């Protein structure tokens, strides 16, 4: 099971590394039924996290960091801002099959 997760995390890392500077829509489940949706730009990728610069109110910007594991499990979802298409499919039930 561990290798499968690492392989998927590596794939997410590689894809996001190629998307630096591109706009994305981020939907993050913050727990307790709180879901945050933001538009932003992928700024940097690091070994275990990636940084998205998001537009706040009144033209301000802030940077949010997210873990690849959260993308893998679906806690954080990334979408194409134009088409609304999901960029990664969460792992979901694949863990139960092994």
PDB file of C-alpha atoms in Angstrom:
ATOM      1  CA  UNK A   1       0.000   0.000   0.000  1.00  0.00           C
ATOM      2  CA  UNK A   2       2.817   2.432   0.864  1.00  0.00           C
ATOM      3  CA  UNK A   3       4.454   2.248  -2.554  1.00  0.00           C
ATOM      4  CA  UNK A   4       1.182   2.952  -4.321  1.00  0.00           C
ATOM      5  CA  UNK A   5       0.694   6.110  -2.266  1.00  0.00           C
ATOM      6  CA  UNK A   6       4.257   7.280  -2.883  1.00  0.00           C
ATOM      7  CA  UNK A   7       3.910   6.681  -6.611  1.00  0.00           C
ATOM      8  CA  UNK A   8       0.703   8.694  -6.724  1.00  0.00           C
ATOM      9  CA  UNK A   9       2.176  11.486  -4.606  1.00  0.00           C
ATOM     10  CA  UNK A  10       5.154  11.589  -6.976  1.00  0.00           C
ATOM     11  CA  UNK A  11       2.808  11.832  -9.963  1.00  0.00           C
ATOM     12  CA  UNK A  12       0.917  14.725  -8.346  1.00  0.00           C
ATOM     13  CA  UNK A  13       4.217  16.432  -7.491  1.00  0.00           C
ATOM     14  CA  UNK A  14       5.500  16.050 -11.078  1.00  0.00           C
ATOM     15  CA  UNK A  15       2.287  17.320 -12.651  1.00  0.00           C
ATOM     16  CA  UNK A  16       2.117  20.352 -10.351  1.00  0.00           C
ATOM     17  CA  UNK A  17       5.799  21.073 -10.976  1.00  0.00           C
ATOM     18  CA  UNK A  18       4.910  21.414 -14.657  1.00  0.00           C
ATOM     19  CA  UNK A  19       2.005  23.725 -13.798  1.00  0.00           C
ATOM     20  CA  UNK A  20       3.945  26.426 -11.898  1.00  0.00           C
ATOM     21  CA  UNK A  21       2.500  29.805 -12.858  1.00  0.00           C
ATOM     22  CA  UNK A  22      -0.853  28.374 -14.003  1.00  0.00           C
ATOM     23  CA  UNK A  23      -4.210  29.330 -12.495  1.00  0.00           C
ATOM     24  CA  UNK A  24      -6.229  26.735 -10.610  1.00  0.00           C
ATOM     25  CA  UNK A  25      -9.370  26.584  -8.527  1.00  0.00           C
ATOM     26  CA  UNK A  26      -8.719  25.049  -5.097  1.00  0.00           C
ATOM     27  CA  UNK A  27     -11.453  23.435  -3.033  1.00  0.00           C
ATOM     28  CA  UNK A  28     -10.224  22.486   0.443  1.00  0.00           C
ATOM     29  CA  UNK A  29     -12.199  20.601   3.072  1.00  0.00           C
ATOM     30  CA  UNK A  30     -11.221  22.280   6.348  1.00  0.00           C
ATOM     31  CA  UNK A  31     -13.221  19.903   8.544  1.00  0.00           C
ATOM     32  CA  UNK A  32     -16.454  20.451  10.478  1.00  0.00           C
ATOM     33  CA  UNK A  33     -18.370  20.874   7.210  1.00  0.00           C
ATOM     34  CA  UNK A  34     -16.271  23.926   6.290  1.00  0.00           C
ATOM     35  CA  UNK A  35     -15.191  23.947   2.648  1.00  0.00           C
ATOM     36  CA  UNK A  36     -13.087  26.790   1.248  1.00  0.00           C
ATOM     37  CA  UNK A  37     -13.000  27.530  -2.485  1.00  0.00           C
ATOM     38  CA  UNK A  38     -10.403  29.886  -3.927  1.00  0.00           C
ATOM     39  CA  UNK A  39      -8.874  30.840  -7.254  1.00  0.00           C
ATOM     40  CA  UNK A  40      -5.120  31.092  -7.388  1.00  0.00           C
ATOM     41  CA  UNK A  41      -1.851  30.467  -9.130  1.00  0.00           C
ATOM     42  CA  UNK A  42       0.587  27.646  -8.376  1.00  0.00           C
ATOM     43  CA  UNK A  43       3.722  29.416  -7.119  1.00  0.00           C
ATOM     44  CA  UNK A  44       6.170  26.740  -5.991  1.00  0.00           C
ATOM     45  CA  UNK A  45       6.374  23.022  -5.323  1.00  0.00           C
ATOM     46  CA  UNK A  46       8.396  21.455  -2.533  1.00  0.00           C
ATOM     47  CA  UNK A  47       9.026  17.788  -1.657  1.00  0.00           C
ATOM     48  CA  UNK A  48       5.886  17.431   0.505  1.00  0.00           C
ATOM     49  CA  UNK A  49       3.833  20.615  -0.093  1.00  0.00           C
ATOM     50  CA  UNK A  50       2.920  23.038  -2.865  1.00  0.00           C
ATOM     51  CA  UNK A  51       2.129  26.742  -2.564  1.00  0.00           C
ATOM     52  CA  UNK A  52      -0.850  28.460  -4.194  1.00  0.00           C
ATOM     53  CA  UNK A  53      -1.053  32.250  -4.240  1.00  0.00           C
ATOM     54  CA  UNK A  54      -4.744  33.102  -3.912  1.00  0.00           C
ATOM     55  CA  UNK A  55      -6.622  36.315  -4.544  1.00  0.00           C
ATOM     56  CA  UNK A  56      -8.233  37.723  -1.426  1.00  0.00           C
ATOM     57  CA  UNK A  57     -10.724  40.572  -1.077  1.00  0.00           C
ATOM     58  CA  UNK A  58      -9.750  44.064  -2.223  1.00  0.00           C
ATOM     59  CA  UNK A  59      -6.967  42.839  -4.488  1.00  0.00           C
ATOM     60  CA  UNK A  60      -4.819  41.396  -1.714  1.00  0.00           C
ATOM     61  CA  UNK A  61      -2.990  38.114  -2.193  1.00  0.00           C
ATOM     62  CA  UNK A  62      -2.057  35.408   0.257  1.00  0.00           C
ATOM     63  CA  UNK A  63      -0.198  32.141  -0.043  1.00  0.00           C
ATOM     64  CA  UNK A  64      -1.678  28.842   1.030  1.00  0.00           C
ATOM     65  CA  UNK A  65       0.276  25.609   1.321  1.00  0.00           C
ATOM     66  CA  UNK A  66      -1.269  22.214   0.673  1.00  0.00           C
ATOM     67  CA  UNK A  67       0.074  18.679   0.947  1.00  0.00           C
ATOM     68  CA  UNK A  68       0.150  16.265  -1.986  1.00  0.00           C
ATOM     69  CA  UNK A  69      -1.348  13.624   0.317  1.00  0.00           C
ATOM     70  CA  UNK A  70      -4.431  15.846   0.751  1.00  0.00           C
ATOM     71  CA  UNK A  71      -4.832  15.966  -3.038  1.00  0.00           C
ATOM     72  CA  UNK A  72      -4.380  12.181  -3.144  1.00  0.00           C
ATOM     73  CA  UNK A  73      -7.131  11.610  -0.565  1.00  0.00           C
ATOM     74  CA  UNK A  74      -9.485  14.268  -1.948  1.00  0.00           C
ATOM     75  CA  UNK A  75      -9.317  16.590   1.082  1.00  0.00           C
ATOM     76  CA  UNK A  76      -7.952  19.201  -1.329  1.00  0.00           C
ATOM     77  CA  UNK A  77      -9.285  19.241  -4.897  1.00  0.00           C
ATOM     78  CA  UNK A  78      -7.785  21.151  -7.799  1.00  0.00           C
ATOM     79  CA  UNK A  79      -9.822  22.203 -10.824  1.00  0.00           C
ATOM     80  CA  UNK A  80      -9.146  23.850 -14.167  1.00  0.00           C
ATOM     81  CA  UNK A  81     -10.572  27.388 -13.759  1.00  0.00           C
ATOM     82  CA  UNK A  82     -11.890  27.503 -17.348  1.00  0.00           C
ATOM     83  CA  UNK A  83     -13.494  24.087 -17.792  1.00  0.00           C
ATOM     84  CA  UNK A  84     -14.133  23.279 -14.132  1.00  0.00           C
ATOM     85  CA  UNK A  85     -12.582  19.866 -14.803  1.00  0.00           C
ATOM     86  CA  UNK A  86     -10.924  18.094 -11.866  1.00  0.00           C
ATOM     87  CA  UNK A  87      -7.133  17.852 -12.319  1.00  0.00           C
ATOM     88  CA  UNK A  88      -6.606  14.793 -10.083  1.00  0.00           C
ATOM     89  CA  UNK A  89      -8.847  11.887  -9.164  1.00  0.00           C
ATOM     90  CA  UNK A  90      -8.809  11.152  -5.413  1.00  0.00           C
ATOM     91  CA  UNK A  91      -7.566   7.726  -4.365  1.00  0.00           C
ATOM     92  CA  UNK A  92     -10.940   6.847  -2.832  1.00  0.00           C
ATOM     93  CA  UNK A  93     -11.801   3.173  -2.890  1.00  0.00           C
ATOM     94  CA  UNK A  94      -8.529   2.001  -4.452  1.00  0.00           C
ATOM     95  CA  UNK A  95      -7.061   1.401  -0.988  1.00  0.00           C
ATOM     96  CA  UNK A  96      -9.853  -1.030  -0.118  1.00  0.00           C
ATOM     97  CA  UNK A  97      -9.104  -3.209  -3.158  1.00  0.00           C
ATOM     98  CA  UNK A  98      -5.569  -4.105  -1.987  1.00  0.00           C
TER      99      UNK A  98
END
